[in-house]
Structure formats: structure tokens, C-alpha cells
PDB file of C-alpha atoms in Angstrom:
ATOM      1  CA  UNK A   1       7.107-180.494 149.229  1.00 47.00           C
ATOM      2  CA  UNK A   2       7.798-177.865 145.939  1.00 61.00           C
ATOM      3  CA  UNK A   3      11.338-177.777 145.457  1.00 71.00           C
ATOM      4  CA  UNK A   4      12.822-174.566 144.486  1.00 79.00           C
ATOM      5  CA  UNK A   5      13.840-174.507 140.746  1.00 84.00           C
ATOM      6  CA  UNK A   6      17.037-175.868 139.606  1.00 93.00           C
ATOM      7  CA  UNK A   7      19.815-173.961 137.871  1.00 95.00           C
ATOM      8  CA  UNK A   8      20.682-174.735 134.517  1.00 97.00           C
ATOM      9  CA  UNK A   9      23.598-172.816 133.098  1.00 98.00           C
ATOM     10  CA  UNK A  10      23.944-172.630 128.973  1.00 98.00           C
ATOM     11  CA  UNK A  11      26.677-171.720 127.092  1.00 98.00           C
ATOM     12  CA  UNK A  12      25.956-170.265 123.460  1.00 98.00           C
ATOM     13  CA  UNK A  13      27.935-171.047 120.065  1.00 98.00           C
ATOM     14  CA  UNK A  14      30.560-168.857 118.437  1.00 97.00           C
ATOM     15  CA  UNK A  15      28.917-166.284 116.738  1.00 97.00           C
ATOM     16  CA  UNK A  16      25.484-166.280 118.585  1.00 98.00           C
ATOM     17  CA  UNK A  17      24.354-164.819 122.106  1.00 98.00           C
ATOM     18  CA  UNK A  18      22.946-165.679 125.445  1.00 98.00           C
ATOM     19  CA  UNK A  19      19.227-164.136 123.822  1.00 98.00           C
ATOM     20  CA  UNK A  20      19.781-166.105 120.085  1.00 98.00           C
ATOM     21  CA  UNK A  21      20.554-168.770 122.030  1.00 98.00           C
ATOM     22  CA  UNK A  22      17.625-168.438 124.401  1.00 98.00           C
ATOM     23  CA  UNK A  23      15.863-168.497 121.306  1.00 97.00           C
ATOM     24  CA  UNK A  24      17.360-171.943 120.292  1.00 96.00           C
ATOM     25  CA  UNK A  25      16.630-173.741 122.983  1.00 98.00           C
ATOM     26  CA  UNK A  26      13.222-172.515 123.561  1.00 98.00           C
ATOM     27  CA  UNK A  27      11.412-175.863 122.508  1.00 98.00           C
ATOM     28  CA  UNK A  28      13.821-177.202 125.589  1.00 98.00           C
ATOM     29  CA  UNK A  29      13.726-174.995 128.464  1.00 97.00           C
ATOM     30  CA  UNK A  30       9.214-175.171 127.740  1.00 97.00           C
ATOM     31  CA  UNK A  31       9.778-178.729 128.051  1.00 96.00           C
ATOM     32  CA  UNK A  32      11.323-178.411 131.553  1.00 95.00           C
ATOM     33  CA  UNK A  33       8.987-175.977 132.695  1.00 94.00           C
ATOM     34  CA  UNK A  34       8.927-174.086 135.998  1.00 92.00           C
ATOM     35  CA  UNK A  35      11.420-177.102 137.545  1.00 92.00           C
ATOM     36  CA  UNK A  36      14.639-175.093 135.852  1.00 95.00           C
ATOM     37  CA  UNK A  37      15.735-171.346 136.226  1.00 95.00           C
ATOM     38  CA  UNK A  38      17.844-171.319 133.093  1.00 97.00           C
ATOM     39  CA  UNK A  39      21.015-168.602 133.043  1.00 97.00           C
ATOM     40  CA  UNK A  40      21.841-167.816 129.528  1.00 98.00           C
ATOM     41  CA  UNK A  41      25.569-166.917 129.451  1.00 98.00           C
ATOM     42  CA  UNK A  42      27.397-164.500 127.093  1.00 98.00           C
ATOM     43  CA  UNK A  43      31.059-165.134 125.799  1.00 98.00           C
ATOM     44  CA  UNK A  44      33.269-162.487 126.330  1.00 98.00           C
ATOM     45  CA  UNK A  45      35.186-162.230 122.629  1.00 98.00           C
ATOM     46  CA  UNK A  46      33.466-160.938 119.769  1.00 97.00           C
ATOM     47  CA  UNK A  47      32.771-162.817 116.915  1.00 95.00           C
ATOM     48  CA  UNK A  48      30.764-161.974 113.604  1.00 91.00           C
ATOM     49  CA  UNK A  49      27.361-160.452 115.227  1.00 95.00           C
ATOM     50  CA  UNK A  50      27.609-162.201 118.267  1.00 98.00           C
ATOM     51  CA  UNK A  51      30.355-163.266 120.390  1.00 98.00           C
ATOM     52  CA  UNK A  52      33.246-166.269 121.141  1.00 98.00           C
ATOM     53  CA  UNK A  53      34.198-168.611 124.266  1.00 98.00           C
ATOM     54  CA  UNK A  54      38.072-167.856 122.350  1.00 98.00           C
ATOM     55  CA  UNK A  55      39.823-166.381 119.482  1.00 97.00           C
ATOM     56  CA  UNK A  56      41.158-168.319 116.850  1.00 95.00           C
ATOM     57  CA  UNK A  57      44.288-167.472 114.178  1.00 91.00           C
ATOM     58  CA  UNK A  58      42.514-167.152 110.607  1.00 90.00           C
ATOM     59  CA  UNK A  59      41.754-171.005 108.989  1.00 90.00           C
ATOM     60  CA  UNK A  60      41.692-172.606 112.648  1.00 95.00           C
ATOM     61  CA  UNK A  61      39.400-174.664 114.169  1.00 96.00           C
ATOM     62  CA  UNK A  62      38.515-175.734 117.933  1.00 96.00           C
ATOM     63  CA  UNK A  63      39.464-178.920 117.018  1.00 96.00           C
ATOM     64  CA  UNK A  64      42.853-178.180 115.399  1.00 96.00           C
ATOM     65  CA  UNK A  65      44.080-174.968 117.354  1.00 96.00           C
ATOM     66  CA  UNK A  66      47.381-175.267 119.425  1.00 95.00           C
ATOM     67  CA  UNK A  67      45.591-172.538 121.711  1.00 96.00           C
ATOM     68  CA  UNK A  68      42.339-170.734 122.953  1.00 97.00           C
ATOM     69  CA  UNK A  69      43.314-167.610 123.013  1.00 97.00           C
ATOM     70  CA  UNK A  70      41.199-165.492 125.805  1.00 97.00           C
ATOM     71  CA  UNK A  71      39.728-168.875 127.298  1.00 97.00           C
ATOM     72  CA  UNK A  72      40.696-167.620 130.743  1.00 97.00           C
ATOM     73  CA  UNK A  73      37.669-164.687 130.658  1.00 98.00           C
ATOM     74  CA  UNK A  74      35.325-167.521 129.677  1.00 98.00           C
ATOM     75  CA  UNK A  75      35.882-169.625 132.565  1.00 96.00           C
ATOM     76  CA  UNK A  76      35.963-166.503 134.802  1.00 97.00           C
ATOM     77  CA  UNK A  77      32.267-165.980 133.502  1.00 97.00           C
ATOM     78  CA  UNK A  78      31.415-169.681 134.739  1.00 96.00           C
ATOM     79  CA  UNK A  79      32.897-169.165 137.660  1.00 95.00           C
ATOM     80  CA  UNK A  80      31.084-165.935 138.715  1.00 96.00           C
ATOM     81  CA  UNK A  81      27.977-167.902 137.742  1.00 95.00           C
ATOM     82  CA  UNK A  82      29.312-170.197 140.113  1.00 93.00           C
ATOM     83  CA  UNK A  83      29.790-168.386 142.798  1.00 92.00           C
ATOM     84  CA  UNK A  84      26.493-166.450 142.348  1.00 92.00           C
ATOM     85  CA  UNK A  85      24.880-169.638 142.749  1.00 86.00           C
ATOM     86  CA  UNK A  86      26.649-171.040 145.658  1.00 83.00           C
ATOM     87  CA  UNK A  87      28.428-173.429 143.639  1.00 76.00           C
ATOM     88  CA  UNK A  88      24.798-174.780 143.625  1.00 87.00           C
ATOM     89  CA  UNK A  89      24.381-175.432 140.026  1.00 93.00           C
ATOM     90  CA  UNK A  90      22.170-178.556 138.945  1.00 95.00           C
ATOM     91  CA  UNK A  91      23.470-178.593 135.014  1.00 96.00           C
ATOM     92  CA  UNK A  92      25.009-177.071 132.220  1.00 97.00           C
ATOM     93  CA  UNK A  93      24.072-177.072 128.552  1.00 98.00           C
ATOM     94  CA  UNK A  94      26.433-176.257 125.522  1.00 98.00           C
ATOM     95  CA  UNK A  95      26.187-176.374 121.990  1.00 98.00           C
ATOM     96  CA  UNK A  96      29.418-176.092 119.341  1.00 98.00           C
ATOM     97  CA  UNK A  97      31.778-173.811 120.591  1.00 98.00           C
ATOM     98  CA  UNK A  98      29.937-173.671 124.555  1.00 98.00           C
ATOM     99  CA  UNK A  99      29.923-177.838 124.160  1.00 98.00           C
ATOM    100  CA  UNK A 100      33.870-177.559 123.621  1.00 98.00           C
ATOM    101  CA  UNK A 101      34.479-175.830 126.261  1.00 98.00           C
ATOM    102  CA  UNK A 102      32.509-177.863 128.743  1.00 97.00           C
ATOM    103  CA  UNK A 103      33.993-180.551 127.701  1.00 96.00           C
ATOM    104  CA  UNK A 104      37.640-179.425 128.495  1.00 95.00           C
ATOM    105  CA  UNK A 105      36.352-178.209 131.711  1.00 96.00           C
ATOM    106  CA  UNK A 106      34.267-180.924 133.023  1.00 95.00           C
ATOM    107  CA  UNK A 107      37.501-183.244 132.455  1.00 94.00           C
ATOM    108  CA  UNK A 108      39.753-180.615 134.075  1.00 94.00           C
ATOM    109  CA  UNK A 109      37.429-179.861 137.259  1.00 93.00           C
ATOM    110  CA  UNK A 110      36.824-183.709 137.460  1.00 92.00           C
ATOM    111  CA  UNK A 111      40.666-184.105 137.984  1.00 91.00           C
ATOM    112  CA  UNK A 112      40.203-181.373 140.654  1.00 91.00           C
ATOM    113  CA  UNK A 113      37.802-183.425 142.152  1.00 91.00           C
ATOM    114  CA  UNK A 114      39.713-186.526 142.321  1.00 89.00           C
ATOM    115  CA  UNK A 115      42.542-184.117 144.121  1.00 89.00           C
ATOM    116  CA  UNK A 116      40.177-183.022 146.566  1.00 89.00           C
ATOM    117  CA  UNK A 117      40.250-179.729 145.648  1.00 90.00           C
ATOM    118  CA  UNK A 118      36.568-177.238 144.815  1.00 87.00           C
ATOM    119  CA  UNK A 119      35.382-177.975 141.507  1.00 90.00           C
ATOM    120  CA  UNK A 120      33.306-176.277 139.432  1.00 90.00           C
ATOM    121  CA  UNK A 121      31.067-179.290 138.223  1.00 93.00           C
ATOM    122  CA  UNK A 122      27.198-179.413 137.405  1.00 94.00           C
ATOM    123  CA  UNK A 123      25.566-182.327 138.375  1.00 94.00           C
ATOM    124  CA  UNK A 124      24.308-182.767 134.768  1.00 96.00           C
ATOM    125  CA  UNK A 125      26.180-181.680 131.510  1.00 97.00           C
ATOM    126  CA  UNK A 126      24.614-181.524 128.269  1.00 98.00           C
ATOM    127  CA  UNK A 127      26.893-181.050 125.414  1.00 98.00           C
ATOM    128  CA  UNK A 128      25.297-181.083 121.825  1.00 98.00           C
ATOM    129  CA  UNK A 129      27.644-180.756 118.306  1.00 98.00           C
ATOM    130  CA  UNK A 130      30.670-180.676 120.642  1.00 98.00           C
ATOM    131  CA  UNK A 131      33.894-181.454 119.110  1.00 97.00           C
ATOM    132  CA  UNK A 132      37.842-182.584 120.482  1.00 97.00           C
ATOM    133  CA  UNK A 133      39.237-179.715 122.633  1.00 97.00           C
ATOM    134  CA  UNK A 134      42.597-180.102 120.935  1.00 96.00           C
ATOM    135  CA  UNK A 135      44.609-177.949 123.579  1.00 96.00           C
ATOM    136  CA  UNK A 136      43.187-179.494 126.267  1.00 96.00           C
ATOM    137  CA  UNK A 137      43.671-183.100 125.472  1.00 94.00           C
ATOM    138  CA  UNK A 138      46.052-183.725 128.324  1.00 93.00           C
ATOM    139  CA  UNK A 139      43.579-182.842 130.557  1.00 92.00           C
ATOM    140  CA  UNK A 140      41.310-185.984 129.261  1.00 91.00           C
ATOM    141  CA  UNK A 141      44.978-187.876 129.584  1.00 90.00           C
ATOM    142  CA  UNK A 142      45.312-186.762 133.343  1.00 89.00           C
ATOM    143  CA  UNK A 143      42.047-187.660 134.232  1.00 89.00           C
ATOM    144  CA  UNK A 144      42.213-191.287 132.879  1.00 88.00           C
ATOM    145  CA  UNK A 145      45.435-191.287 135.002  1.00 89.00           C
ATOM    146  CA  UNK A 146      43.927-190.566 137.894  1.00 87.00           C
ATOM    147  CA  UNK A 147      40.394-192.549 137.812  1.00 86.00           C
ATOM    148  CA  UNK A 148      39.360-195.494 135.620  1.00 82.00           C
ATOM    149  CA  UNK A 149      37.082-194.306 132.972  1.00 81.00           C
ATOM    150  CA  UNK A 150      34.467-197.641 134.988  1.00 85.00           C
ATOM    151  CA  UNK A 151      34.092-195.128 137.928  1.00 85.00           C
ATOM    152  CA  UNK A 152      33.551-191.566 136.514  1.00 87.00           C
ATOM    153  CA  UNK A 153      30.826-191.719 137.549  1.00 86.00           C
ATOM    154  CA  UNK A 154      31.354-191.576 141.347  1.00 83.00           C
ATOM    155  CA  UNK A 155      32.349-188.155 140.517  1.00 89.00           C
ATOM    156  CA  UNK A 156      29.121-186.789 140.823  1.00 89.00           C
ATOM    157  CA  UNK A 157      29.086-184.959 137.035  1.00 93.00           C
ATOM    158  CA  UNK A 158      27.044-186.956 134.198  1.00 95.00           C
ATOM    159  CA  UNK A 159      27.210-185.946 131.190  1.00 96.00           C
ATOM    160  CA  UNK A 160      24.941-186.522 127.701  1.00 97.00           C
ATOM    161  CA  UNK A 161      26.291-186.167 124.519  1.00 98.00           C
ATOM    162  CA  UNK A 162      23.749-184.861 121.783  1.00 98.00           C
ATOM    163  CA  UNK A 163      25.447-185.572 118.457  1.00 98.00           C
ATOM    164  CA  UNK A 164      24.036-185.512 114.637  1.00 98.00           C
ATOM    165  CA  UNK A 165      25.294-188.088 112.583  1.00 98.00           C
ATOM    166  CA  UNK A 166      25.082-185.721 109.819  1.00 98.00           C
ATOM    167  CA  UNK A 167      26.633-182.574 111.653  1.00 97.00           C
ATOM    168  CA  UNK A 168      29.121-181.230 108.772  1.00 96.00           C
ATOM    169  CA  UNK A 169      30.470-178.530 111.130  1.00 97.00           C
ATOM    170  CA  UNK A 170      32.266-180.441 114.210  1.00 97.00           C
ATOM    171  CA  UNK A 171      32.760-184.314 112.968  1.00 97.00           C
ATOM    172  CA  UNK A 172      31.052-186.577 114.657  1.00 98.00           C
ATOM    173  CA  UNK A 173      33.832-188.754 115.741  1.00 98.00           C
ATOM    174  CA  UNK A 174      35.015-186.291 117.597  1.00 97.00           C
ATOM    175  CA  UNK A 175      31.949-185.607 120.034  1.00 97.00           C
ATOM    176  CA  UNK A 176      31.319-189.910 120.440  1.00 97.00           C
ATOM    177  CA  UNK A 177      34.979-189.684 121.389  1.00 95.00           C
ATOM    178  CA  UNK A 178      34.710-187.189 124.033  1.00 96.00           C
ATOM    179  CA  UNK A 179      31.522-189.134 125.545  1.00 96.00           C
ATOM    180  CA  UNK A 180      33.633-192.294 125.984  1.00 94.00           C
ATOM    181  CA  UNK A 181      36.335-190.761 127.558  1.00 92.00           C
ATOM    182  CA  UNK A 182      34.049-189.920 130.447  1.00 93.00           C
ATOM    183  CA  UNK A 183      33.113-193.566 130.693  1.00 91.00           C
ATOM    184  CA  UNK A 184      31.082-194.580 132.952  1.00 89.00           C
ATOM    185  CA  UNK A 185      29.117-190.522 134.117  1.00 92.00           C
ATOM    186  CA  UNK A 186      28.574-190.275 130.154  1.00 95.00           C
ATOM    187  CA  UNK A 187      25.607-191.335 127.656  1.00 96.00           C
ATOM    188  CA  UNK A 188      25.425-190.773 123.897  1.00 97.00           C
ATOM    189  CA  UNK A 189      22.774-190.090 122.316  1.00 98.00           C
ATOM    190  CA  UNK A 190      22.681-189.720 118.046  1.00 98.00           C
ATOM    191  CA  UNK A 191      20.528-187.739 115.782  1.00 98.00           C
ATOM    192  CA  UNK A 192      19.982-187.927 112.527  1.00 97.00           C
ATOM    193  CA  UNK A 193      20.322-184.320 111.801  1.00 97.00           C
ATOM    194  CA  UNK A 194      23.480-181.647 111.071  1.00 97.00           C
ATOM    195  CA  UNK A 195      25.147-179.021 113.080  1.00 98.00           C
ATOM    196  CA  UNK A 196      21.750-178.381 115.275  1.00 98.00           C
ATOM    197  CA  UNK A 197      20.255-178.387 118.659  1.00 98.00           C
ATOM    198  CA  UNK A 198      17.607-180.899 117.814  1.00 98.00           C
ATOM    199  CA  UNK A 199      14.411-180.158 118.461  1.00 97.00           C
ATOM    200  CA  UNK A 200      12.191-182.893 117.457  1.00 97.00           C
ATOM    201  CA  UNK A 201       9.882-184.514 120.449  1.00 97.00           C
ATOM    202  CA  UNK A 202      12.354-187.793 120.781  1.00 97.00           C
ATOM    203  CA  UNK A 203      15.653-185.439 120.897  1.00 98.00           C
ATOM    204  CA  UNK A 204      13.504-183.043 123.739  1.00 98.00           C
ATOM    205  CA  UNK A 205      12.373-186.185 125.499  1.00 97.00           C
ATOM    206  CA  UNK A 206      15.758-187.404 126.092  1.00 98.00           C
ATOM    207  CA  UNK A 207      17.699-184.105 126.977  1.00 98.00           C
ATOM    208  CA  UNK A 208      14.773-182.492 129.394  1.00 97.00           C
ATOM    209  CA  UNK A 209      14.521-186.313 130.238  1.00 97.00           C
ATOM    210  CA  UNK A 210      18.255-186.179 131.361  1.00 97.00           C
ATOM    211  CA  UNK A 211      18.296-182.739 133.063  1.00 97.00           C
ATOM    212  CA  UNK A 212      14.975-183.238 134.712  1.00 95.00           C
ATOM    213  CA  UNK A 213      16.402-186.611 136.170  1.00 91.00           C
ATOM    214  CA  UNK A 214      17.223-187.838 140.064  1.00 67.00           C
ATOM    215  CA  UNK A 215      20.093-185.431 140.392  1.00 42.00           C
ATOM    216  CA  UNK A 216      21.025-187.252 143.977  1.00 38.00           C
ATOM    217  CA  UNK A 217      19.841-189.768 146.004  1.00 40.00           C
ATOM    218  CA  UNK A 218      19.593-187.709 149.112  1.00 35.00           C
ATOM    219  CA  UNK A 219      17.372-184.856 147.228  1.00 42.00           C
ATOM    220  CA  UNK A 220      13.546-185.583 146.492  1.00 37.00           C
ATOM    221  CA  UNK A 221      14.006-183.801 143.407  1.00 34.00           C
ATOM    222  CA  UNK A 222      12.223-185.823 140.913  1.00 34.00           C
ATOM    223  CA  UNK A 223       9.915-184.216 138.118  1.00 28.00           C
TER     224      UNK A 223
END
């Protein structure tokens, strides 16, 4: 039996937008083929010649800022593609700035989860040159309160994190840090190149690999 496609959601970098992202991740969404309808979001904050997920104070970074300022109308856009979906969404891919983000929402709906409450969670995450969400990080604190980082994974979110050992934008530390504190649902995987979505066959192996995955037992939904 054909099943229908699977949505993908992806969340662009500061600075660029949903079509120069498109445009990034061609060599990835040709890999997945006709199995993915892939929904290239746009941030809401301008930034440069494209636009931002939040506004930072002159000389901040994601990593350092006490605050997102304007995060709120980013995770309105997510959840309108949410909702236009019927919550149904099958994964989410982010690079820089759209990777940050994920990663302080995955860890925030996952709590949400865990409280019973609806969550807006993908069933995959791909996050590639993420870095530490620094005004988030109790939200990574309150979900290793609630669940031992061993069973994340019952969750029903996994996550890959697509890192370059050489990225000089967001440090690497910071991304392999993020992957272990969602444990057990999370899987590194390390590049040799910079601040990139890598697009060399082994790198587009693993990631359409990952997306293209099982994404339940009770679906027939392998590729």
C-alpha cells in the first residue's frame, strides 16, 4: 500500500529564508524523494537580507544571550504548522539559529509530554550546527527532573545531531552537549566540515537515512 508523503518541517538560519534554505538542503530533500512533503518555514524577525527565529542586543550570541527577544512569534509559526497538519508532523530539520530553537523546544514540549499535556513534537528531529540555548537551559534541567535521560526515548521524539568538528560559528561542544542531554531518543553524528549543512553522500546517507526511518511500529512506513 503507497503511503501518503510524510511532513518534514525545516527551520532556516539567521539571516537566510525558507527559499535560500530550500536551496541548501536541496541535495537532501532529492535524496528523500516523493516519501517527504517538505514545509520550508520563514522566521518572523528580520535579519541582514533574510530573516531571524529572535533578536539579539548588539555583540550577543544564541549561546550567550540572557533572552530571545520575539521567540514567542517563532513558535506561533510552528505551531500553525502544527495545527495545519493535524499535529501530524513526521520530522523537523534545523540548521544554526532553526537547530537552536528546536532544541529548546523539543526539551520543553518533551516535559509537556511527560505532564500529559499536547505537545508539539516531530517524530524525528534533525538539528545540524546547533548550539546551547542559553535561556532555555532550565528547560533541559526540568526535563532531566522529570525522566531519566535512559528513557527519552519512550517519548516518541528522536533526535540526530549533525555537527562539524570544524564548525567555527556555534562550538562544537555545545551541539554534542545538547545530543546527550536527550539521552537515550538522541544520536550524534560528526563531520569533518565547518558551519555547513553537509552535503557529501555519507552526511546525506545518514540524515535522509534517519528521517526516512521506521517512524512507529504500528505504521508500515518504511522506505
Amino acid at each position: 500500500v503507497d503511503m501518503p508523503p510524510r511532513r518534514v518541517l525545516a527551520l532556516h538560519g539567521k539571516g537566510e529564508t525558507a527559499t535560500s534554505f530550500r536551496e541548501r538542503l536541496r541535495p537532501l530533500t532529492e535524496r528523500t524523494g516523493d516519501a517527504i512533503e517538505w514545509n520550508f518555514l520563514e522566521a518572523p524577525h528580520s535579519s541582514g537580507e533574510g530573516f531571524a527565529w529572535w533578536n539579539l542586543a548588539p555583540g550577543e550570541r544564541s549561546f550567550n544571550a540572557k533572552s530571545y527577544e520575539g521567540v514567542e512569534r517563532s513558535r506561533e509559526i510552528i505551531k500553525t504548522a502544527f495545527d495545519e497538519c493535524q499535529g501530524d508532523v513526521h520530522g523537523i530539520v534545523g540548521f544554526s539559529q532553526g537547530a537552536i530553537l528546536m532544541a529548546m523546544m523539543i526539551a520543553q514540549e518533551m516535559r509537556a509530554r511527560v505532564s500529559g499535556e499536547d505537545a508539539l513534537l516531530p517524530r524525528k528531529a534533525v538539528l545540524i550546527g546547533s548550539a546551547w540555548p542559553n535561556p532555555y537551559a532550565s528547560a533541559f534541567d526540568a526535563l532531566g527532573d522529570a525522566v531519566p535521560s535512559d528513557g527519552l526515548h519512550l517519548l516518541g521524539c528522536e533526535s540526530l545531531h549533525v555537527i562539524g568538528t570544524n564548525d567555527d560559528v556555534n562550538p562544537p561542544q555545545q551541539a554534542a552537549d545538547i545530543c546527550a542531554r536527550f539521552g537515550s531518543s538522541a544520536t550524534k553524528y560528526e563531520h569533518g566540515g565547518k558551519h555547513v549543512v553537509p552535503v557529501d553522500d555519507a552526511s546525506l546517507d545518514v540524515m535522509a537515512g534517519f528521517i526516512l526511518a521506521d517512524c512507529a511500529e504500528e505504521e508500515e512506513c518504511e522506505v
